[in-house]
Coordinates of C-alpha atoms in Angstrom, one line a residue:
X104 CA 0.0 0.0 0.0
X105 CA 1.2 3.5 -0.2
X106 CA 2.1 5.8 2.1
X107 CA -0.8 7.9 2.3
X108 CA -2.9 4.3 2.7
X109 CA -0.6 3.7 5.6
X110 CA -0.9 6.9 7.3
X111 CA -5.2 6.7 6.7
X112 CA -4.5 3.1 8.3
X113 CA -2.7 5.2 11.0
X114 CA -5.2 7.9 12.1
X115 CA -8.1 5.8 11.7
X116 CA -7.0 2.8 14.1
X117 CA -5.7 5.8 16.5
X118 CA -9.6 7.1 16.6
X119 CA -10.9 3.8 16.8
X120 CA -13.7 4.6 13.7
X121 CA -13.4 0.7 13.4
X122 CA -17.0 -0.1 14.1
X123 CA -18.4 2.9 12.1
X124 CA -16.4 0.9 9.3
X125 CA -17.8 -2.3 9.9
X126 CA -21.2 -0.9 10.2
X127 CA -20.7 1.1 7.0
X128 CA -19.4 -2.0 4.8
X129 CA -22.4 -4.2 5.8
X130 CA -24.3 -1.6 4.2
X131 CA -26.3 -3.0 1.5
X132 CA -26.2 -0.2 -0.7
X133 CA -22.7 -0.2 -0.1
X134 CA -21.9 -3.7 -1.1
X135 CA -24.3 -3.0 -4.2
X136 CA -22.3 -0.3 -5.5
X137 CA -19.0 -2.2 -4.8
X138 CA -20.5 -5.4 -7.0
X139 CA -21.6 -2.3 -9.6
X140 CA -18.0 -1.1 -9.9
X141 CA -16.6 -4.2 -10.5
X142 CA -18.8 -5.1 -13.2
X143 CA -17.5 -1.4 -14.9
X144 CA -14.1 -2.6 -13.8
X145 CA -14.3 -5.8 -15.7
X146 CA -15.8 -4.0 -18.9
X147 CA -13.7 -1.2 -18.9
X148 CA -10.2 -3.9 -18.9
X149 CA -11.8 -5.7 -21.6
X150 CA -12.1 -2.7 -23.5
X151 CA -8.8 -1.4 -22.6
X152 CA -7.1 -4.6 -23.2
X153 CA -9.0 -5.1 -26.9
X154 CA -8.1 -1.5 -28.3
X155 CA -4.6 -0.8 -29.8
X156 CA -2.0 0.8 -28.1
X157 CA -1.9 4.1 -29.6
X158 CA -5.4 4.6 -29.7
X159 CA -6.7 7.8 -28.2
X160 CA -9.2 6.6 -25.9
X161 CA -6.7 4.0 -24.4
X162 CA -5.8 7.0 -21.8
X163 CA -9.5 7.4 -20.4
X164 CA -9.7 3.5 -20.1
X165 CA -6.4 3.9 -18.3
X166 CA -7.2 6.7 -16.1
X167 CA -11.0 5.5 -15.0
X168 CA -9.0 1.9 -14.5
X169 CA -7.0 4.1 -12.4
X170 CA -9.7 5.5 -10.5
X171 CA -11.8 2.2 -10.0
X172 CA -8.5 0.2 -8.9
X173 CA -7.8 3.3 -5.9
X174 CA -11.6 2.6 -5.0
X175 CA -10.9 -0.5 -4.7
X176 CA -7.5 0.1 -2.4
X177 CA -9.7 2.1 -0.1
X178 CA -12.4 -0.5 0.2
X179 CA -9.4 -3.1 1.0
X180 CA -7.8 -1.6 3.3
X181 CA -11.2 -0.6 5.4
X182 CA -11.9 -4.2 5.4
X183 CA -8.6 -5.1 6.6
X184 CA -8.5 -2.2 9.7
X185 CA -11.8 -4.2 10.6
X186 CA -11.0 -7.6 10.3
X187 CA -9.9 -9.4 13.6
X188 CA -8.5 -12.2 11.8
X189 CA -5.4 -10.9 9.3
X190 CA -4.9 -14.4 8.4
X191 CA -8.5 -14.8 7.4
X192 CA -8.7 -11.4 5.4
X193 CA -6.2 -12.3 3.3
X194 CA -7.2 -15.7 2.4
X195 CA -10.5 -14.3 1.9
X196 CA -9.5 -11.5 -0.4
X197 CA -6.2 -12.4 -1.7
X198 CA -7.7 -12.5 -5.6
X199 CA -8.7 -9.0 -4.8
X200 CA -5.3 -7.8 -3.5
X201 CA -3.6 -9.6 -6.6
X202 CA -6.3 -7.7 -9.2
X203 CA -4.5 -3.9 -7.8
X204 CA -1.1 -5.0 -8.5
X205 CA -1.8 -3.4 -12.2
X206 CA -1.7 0.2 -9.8
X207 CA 2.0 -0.2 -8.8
X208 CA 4.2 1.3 -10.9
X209 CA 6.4 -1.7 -11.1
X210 CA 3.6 -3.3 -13.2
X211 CA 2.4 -0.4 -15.1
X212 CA 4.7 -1.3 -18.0
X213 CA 3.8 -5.2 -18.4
X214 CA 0.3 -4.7 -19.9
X215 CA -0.7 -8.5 -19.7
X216 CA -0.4 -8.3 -16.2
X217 CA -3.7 -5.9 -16.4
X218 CA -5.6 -9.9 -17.1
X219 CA -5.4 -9.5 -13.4
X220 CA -8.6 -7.1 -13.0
X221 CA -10.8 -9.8 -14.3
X222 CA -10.2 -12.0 -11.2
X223 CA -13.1 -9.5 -9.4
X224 CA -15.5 -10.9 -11.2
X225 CA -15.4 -14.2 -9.0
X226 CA -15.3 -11.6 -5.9
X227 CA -20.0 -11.1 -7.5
X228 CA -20.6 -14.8 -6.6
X229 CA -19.3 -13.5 -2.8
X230 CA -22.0 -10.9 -2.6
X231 CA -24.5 -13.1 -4.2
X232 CA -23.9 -15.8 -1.6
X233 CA -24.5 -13.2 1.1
X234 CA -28.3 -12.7 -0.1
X235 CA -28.9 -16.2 -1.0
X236 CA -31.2 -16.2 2.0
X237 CA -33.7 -14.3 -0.3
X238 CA -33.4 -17.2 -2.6
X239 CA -36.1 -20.3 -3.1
X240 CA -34.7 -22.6 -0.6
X241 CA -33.7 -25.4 -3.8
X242 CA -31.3 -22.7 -4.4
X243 CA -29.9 -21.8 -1.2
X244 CA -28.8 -25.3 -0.6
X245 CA -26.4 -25.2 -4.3
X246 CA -26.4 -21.3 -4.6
X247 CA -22.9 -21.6 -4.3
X248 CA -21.8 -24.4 -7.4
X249 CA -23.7 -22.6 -9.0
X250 CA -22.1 -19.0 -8.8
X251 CA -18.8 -21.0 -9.1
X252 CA -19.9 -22.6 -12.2
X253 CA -21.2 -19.3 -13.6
X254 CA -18.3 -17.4 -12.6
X255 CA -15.9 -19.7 -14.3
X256 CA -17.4 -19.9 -17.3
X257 CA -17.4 -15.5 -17.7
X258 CA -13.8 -15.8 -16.4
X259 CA -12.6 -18.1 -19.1
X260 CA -14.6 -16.8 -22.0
X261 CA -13.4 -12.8 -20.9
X262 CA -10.1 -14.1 -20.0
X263 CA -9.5 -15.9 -23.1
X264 CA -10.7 -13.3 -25.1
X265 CA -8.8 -10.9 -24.2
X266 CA -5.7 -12.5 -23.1
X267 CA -5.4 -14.0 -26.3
X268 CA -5.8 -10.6 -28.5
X269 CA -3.0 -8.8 -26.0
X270 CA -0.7 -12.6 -27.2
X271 CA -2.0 -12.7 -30.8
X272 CA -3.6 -9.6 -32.3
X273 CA 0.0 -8.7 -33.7
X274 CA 1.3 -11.5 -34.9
X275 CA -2.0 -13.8 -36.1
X276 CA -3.8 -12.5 -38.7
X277 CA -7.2 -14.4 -37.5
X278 CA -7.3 -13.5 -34.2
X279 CA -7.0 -9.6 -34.3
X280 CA -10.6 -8.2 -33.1
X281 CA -12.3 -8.6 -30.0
X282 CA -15.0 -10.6 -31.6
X283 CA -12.4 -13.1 -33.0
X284 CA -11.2 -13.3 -29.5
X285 CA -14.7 -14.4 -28.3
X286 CA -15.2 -16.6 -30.4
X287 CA -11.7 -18.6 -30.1
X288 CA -12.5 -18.5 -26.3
X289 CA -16.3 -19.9 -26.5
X290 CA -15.2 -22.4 -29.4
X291 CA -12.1 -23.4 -27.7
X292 CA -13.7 -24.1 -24.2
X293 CA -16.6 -26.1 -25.7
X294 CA -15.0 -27.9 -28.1
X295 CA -11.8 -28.9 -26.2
X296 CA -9.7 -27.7 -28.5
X297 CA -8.3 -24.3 -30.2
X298 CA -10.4 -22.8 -32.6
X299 CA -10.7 -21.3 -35.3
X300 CA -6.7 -21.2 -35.4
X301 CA -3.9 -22.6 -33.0
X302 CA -2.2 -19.7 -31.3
X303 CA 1.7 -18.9 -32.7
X304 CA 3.2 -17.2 -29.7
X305 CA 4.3 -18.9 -26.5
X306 CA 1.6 -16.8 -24.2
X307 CA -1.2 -18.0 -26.8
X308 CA -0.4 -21.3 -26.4
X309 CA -0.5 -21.3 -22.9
X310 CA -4.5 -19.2 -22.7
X311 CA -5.1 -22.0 -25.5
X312 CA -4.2 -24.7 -23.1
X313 CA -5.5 -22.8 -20.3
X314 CA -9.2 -22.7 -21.9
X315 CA -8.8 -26.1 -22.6
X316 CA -8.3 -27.4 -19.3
X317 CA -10.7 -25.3 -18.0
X318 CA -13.5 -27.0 -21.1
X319 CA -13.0 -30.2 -18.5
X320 CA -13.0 -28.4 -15.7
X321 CA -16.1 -26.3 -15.9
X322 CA -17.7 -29.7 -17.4
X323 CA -17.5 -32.1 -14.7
X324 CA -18.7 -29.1 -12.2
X325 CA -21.7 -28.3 -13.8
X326 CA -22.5 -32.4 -14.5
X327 CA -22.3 -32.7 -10.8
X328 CA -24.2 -30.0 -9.7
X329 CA -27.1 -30.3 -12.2
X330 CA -27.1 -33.8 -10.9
X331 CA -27.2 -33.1 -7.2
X332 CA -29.9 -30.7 -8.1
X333 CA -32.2 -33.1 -10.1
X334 CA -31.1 -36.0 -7.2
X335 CA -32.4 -33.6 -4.8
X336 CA -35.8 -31.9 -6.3
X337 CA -36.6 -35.8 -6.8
X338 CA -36.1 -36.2 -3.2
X339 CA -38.1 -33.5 -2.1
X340 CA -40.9 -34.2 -4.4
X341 CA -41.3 -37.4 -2.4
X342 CA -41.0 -35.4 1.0
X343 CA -44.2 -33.6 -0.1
X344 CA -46.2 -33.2 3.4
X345 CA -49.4 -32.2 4.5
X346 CA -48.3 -31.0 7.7
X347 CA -52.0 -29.7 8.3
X348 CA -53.5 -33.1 8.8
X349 CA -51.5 -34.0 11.6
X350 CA -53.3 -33.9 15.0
X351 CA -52.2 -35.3 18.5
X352 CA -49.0 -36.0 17.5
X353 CA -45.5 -35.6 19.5
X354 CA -43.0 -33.4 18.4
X355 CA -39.1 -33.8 18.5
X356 CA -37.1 -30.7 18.4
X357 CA -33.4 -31.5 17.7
X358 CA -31.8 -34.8 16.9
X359 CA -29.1 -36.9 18.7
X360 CA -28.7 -40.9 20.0
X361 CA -31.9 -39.8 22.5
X362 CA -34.0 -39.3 20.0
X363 CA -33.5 -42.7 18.0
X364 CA -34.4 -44.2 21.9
X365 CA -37.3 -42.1 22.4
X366 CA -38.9 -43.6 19.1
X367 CA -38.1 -46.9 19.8
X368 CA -40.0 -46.5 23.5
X369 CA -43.0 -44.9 22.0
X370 CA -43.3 -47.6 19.1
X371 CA -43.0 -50.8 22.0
X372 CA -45.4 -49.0 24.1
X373 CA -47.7 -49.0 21.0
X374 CA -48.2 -45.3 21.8
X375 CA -49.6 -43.3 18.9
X376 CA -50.1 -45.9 16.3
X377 CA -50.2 -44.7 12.8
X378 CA -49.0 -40.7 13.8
X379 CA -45.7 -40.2 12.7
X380 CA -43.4 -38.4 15.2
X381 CA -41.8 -35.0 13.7
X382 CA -38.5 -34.3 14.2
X383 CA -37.5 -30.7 13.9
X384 CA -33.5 -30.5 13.4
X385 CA -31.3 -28.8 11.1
X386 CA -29.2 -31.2 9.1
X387 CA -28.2 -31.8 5.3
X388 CA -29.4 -35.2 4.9
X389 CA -31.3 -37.6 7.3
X390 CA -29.4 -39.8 9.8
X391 CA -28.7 -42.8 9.9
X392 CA -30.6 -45.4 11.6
X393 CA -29.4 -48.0 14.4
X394 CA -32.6 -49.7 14.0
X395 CA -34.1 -48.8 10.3
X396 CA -37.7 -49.9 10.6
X397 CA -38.0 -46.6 13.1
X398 CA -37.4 -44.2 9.9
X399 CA -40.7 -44.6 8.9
X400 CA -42.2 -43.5 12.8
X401 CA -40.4 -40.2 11.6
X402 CA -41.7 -37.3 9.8
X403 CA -38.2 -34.8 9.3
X404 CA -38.7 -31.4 9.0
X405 CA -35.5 -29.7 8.6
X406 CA -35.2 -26.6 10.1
X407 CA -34.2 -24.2 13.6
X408 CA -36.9 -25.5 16.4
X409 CA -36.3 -21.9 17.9
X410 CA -38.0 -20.4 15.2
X411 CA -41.9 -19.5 15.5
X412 CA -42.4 -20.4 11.9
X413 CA -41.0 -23.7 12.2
X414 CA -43.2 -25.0 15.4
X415 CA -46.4 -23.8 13.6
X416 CA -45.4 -25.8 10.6
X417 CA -44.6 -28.6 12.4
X418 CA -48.4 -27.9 14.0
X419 CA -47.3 -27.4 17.4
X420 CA -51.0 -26.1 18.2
X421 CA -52.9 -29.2 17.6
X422 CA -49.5 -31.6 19.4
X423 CA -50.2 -33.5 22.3
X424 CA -45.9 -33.5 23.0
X425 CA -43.3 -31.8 22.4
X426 CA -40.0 -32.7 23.7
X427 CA -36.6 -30.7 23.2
X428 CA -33.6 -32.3 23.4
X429 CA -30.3 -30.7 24.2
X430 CA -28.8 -29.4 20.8
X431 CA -24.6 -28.9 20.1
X432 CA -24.5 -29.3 16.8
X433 CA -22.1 -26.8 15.0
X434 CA -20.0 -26.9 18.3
X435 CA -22.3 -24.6 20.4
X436 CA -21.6 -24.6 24.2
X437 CA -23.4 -26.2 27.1
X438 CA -24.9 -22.6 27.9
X439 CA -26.0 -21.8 23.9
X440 CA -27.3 -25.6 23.7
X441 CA -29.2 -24.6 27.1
X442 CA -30.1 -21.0 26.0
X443 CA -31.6 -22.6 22.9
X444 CA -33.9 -25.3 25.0
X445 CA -35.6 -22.4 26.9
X446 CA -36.5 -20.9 24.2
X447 CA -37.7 -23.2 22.3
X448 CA -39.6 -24.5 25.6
X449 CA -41.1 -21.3 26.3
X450 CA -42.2 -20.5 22.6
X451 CA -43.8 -24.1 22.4
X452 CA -46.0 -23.4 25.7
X453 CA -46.7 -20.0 24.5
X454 CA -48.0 -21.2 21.2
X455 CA -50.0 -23.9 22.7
X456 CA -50.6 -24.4 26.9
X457 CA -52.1 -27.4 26.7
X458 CA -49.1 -29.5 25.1
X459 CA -47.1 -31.8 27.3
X460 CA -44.1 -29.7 27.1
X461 CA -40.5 -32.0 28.6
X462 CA -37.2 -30.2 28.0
X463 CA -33.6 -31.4 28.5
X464 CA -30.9 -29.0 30.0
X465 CA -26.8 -29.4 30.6
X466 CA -27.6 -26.9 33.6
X467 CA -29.9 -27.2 36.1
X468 CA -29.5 -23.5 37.2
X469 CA -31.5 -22.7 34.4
X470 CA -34.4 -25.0 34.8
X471 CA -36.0 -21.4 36.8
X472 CA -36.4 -20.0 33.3
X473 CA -38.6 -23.1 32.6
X474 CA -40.8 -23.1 35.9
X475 CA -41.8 -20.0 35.3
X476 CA -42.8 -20.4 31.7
X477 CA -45.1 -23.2 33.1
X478 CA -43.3 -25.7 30.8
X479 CA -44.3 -29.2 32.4
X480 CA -41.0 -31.3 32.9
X481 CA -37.7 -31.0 32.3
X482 CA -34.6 -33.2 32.8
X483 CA -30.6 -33.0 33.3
X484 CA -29.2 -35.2 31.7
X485 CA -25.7 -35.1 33.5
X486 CA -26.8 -35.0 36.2
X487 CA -29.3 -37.8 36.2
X488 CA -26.5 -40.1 34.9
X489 CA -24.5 -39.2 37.4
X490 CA -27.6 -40.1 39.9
X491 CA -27.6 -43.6 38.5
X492 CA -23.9 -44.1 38.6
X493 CA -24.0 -43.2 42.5
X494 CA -26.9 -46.1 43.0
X495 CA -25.1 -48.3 40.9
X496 CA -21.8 -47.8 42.9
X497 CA -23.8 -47.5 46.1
X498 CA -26.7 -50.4 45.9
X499 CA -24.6 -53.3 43.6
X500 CA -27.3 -54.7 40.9
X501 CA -29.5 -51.9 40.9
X502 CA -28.7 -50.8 37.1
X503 CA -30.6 -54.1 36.6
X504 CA -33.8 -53.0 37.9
X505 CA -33.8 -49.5 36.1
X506 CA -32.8 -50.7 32.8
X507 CA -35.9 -53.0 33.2
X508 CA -38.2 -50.3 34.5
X509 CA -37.4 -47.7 31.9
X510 CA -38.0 -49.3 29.3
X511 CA -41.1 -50.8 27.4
X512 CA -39.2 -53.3 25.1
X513 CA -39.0 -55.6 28.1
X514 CA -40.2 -56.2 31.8
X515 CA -42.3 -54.2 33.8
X516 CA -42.6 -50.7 33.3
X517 CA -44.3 -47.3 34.8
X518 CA -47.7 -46.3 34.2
X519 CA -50.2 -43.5 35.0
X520 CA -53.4 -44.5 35.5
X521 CA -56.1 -42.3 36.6
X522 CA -58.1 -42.7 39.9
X523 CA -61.9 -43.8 39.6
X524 CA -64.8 -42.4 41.8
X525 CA -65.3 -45.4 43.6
X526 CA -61.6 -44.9 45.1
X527 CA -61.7 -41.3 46.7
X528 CA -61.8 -41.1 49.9
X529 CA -60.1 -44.6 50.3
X530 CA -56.6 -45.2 51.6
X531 CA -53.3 -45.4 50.2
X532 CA -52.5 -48.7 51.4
X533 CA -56.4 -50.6 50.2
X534 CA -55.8 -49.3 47.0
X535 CA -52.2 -51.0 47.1
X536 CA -53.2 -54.2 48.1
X537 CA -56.4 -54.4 45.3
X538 CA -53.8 -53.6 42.6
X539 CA -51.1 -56.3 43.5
X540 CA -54.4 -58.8 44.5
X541 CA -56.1 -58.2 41.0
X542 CA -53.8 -56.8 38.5
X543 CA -50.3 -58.1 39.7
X544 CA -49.0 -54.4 40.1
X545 CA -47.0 -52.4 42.5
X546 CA -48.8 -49.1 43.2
X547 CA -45.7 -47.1 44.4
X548 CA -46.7 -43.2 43.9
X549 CA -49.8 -40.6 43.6
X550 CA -49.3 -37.7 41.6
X551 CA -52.1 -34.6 42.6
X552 CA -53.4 -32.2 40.3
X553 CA -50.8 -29.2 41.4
X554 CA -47.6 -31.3 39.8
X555 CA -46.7 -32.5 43.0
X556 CA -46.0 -36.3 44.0
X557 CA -47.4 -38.7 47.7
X558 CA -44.0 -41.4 47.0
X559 CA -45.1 -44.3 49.0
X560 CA -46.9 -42.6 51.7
X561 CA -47.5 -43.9 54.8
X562 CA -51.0 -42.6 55.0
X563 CA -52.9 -40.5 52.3
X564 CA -56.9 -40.2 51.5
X565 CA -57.2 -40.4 47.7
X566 CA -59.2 -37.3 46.1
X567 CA -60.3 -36.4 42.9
X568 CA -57.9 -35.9 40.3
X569 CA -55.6 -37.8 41.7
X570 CA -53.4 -40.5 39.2
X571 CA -51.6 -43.0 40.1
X572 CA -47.9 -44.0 39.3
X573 CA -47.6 -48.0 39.5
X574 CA -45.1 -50.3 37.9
X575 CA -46.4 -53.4 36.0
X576 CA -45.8 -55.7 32.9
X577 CA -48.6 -54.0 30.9
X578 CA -51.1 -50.8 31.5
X579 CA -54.1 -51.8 33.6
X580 CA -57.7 -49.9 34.4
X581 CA -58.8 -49.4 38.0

């Protein structure tokens, strides 16, 4: 850079304007105008490049070429003042910084070096991959092959073009217009080899072989992508959902080895027979399956659980369940993973208060948040496998017991049942004996209307309301 870049570089870190600059690159009219310039830039060195050296408008190419490029310095070095990482900024924008070398008057006087300029034109498929969010969501997901594959093919066909009239257009009488340029370049890339006429000079041979290679390159991109596209609008078509006609139905927001168990329970307690479950998670493809006959108990819907849009798709109003399991995918923390289960928690309850709403948190300091969204249960994880490693340590054989009990594929297993008339006002201990007497079960707990639970009590009147927690091989009616 040169010295009067330095000093700007100088006051401006000295005054700390560096988030004035960040805010003002983000800009969307800025970044507009920037992807405007270039395209001049790019026009205006293909005219330069294509008009003969003593021609009089060669001076205004060179001078707005001039202008453009210090536009270009300015924007540079703003970007690097605000970028934390240098090591980034230049991998990021190293094309860019090669495309101003032209400026320095050590490479004023090697005019092939001015092919250089054309590299911004892969810096458009950057901008355009910033605002792919506005795009149909088939192309977000390729948004960026396809920008590469577009901004390869206008790289070789300008390149070419005019890197072979700055080789040629002396010395080969068939290539000495722009035009004939073009047309060696499109010819050349499509057909694999150099036509209409092989280039004489060593630096026509080299953009002939260059176009050339890039004929195979540009090929087996755009094969691949426009397969991967057709693969995938196939797929979706046969992902077609009415999400409106589900009704009753559990909800699963994130996905991780829990969730695969939590299927399997619900399908061997033949709970919800013939509703799929839907699983709200954001991932490129659906995961793979321990057991594969539970894929088809799943309904995927692939997107962020946090989001309002995505519950109500889902049909979070007309659930019966909806369970959120802890999410650290893309290497979030305990406390983001955590952050992310309240909020999904508390936007599920608020959308509908009747659904069964069961959380899973890393921390139970933040299980406040959920009691006073009124969101029915949650769990830690941790630290209720650290509970069961104490018992297992403390009370040898135990782990036997729980595996059995918390889990329908085998055994006996918890149920809630719900108290009849004829049992209010009865004790705990007649109701216990009628159960083991006529239905082989242990009646262990009473769960009252307020959330609260009676765990073997010594005495206690049933009242209304009242269900009952009892452990048995199958579920039983009072």
């Amino acid at each position: 850079m040169t010295n009067s870049n330095s000093s700007l570089l100088f006051l401006l870190k000295k005054h700390n304007f560096q988030p004035y600059i960040q805010r003002f690159l983000q800009l969307p009219i800025v970044n507009i105008t920037i992807g405007i310039i270039i395209i001049l830039s790019v026009i205006l060195t293909i005219v330069e490049l294509s008009i003969p050296e003593k021609s009089p408008y060669l001076l205004i190419c060179n001078t707005f070429s001039k202008i453009f490029t210090i536009l270009f310095v300015i924007e540079l070095s703003f970007r690097f003042i605000v970028a934390p990482n240098k090591k980034v900024y230049f991998k990021e924008y190293w094309l860019d910084i090669l495309a101003i070398l032209p400026l320095l008057r050590v490479f004023r006087s090697i005019r092939a070096l001015r092919l250089l300029r054309l590299l911004r034109i892969l810096r458009l498929s950057r901008f355009f991959n910033r605002y792919a969010s506005t795009f149909p969501y088939i192309l977000q997901r390729g948004i960026k092959e396809y920008l590469i594959v577009v901004g390869l093919l206008l790289l070789t066909i300008m390149f070419g073009s005019v890197a072979i009239l700055v080789f040629e257009g002396s010395s080969n009488p068939n290539l000495t217009s722009l035009e004939e340029g073009f047309w060696f370049s499109v010819y050349s890339l499509f057909a694999g080899e150099p036509i209409p006429a092989s280039p004489s000079s060593l630096g026509g041979k080299i953009v002939g072989v260059f176009v050339m290679f890039m004929n195979v390159t540009i090929f087996a991109m755009f094969t691949g992508t426009v397969s991967a596209f057709m693969v995938d609008k196939i797929r979706r078509e046969d992902d077609i959902v009415d999400w409106e006609s589900f009704n009753n139905h559990t909800i699963i927001c994130g996905w991780n080895r829990k969730a695969e168990i939590i299927v399997r329970e619900y399908k061997a307690a033949g709970k919800n027979e013939g509703i799929p479950i839907i699983v709200i998670a954001e991932f490129d493809d659906e995961p793979n399956f321990i057991a594969p006959d539970l894929k088809s108990r799943i309904q995927f819907l692939k997107d962020d659980f946090t989001k309002v849009t995505a519950l109500e798709k889902a049909g979070i109003s007309r659930a019966e369940t909806c369970i959120i399991l802890c999410d650290k995918t893309h290497s979030r923390s305990d406390q983001d993973a955590d952050a992310r289960t309240i909020l999904a928690a508390l936007t599920a309850e608020k959308l509908n208060p009747n659904v069964y709403t069961c959380a899973e948190l890393l921390n139970r300091e933040y299980g406040s948040h959920l009691d006073m969204g009124h969101v029915n249960d949650y769990i830690v994880s941790q630290e209720q496998s650290g509970f069961l490693l104490a018992q297992a340590a403390l009370n040898r054989g135990l782990m036997g017991v729980f595996s059995e009990l918390l889990t329908y594929e085998r055994g006996n297993q918890f149920y809630r049942i719900t108290i009849t008339a004829e049992w209010v006002g009865k004790t705990f201990l007649d109701l216990f004996i009628h159960i083991k007497q006529t239905h082989n079960a242990i009646l262990i707990a009473v769960s009252q209307p307020q959330g609260k639970f009676k765990i073997n009590p010594d005495r206690y009147i049933f009242q209304e309301k009242d269900n009952l927690i009892v452990i048995s091989t199958r579920e039983i009616k009072l």
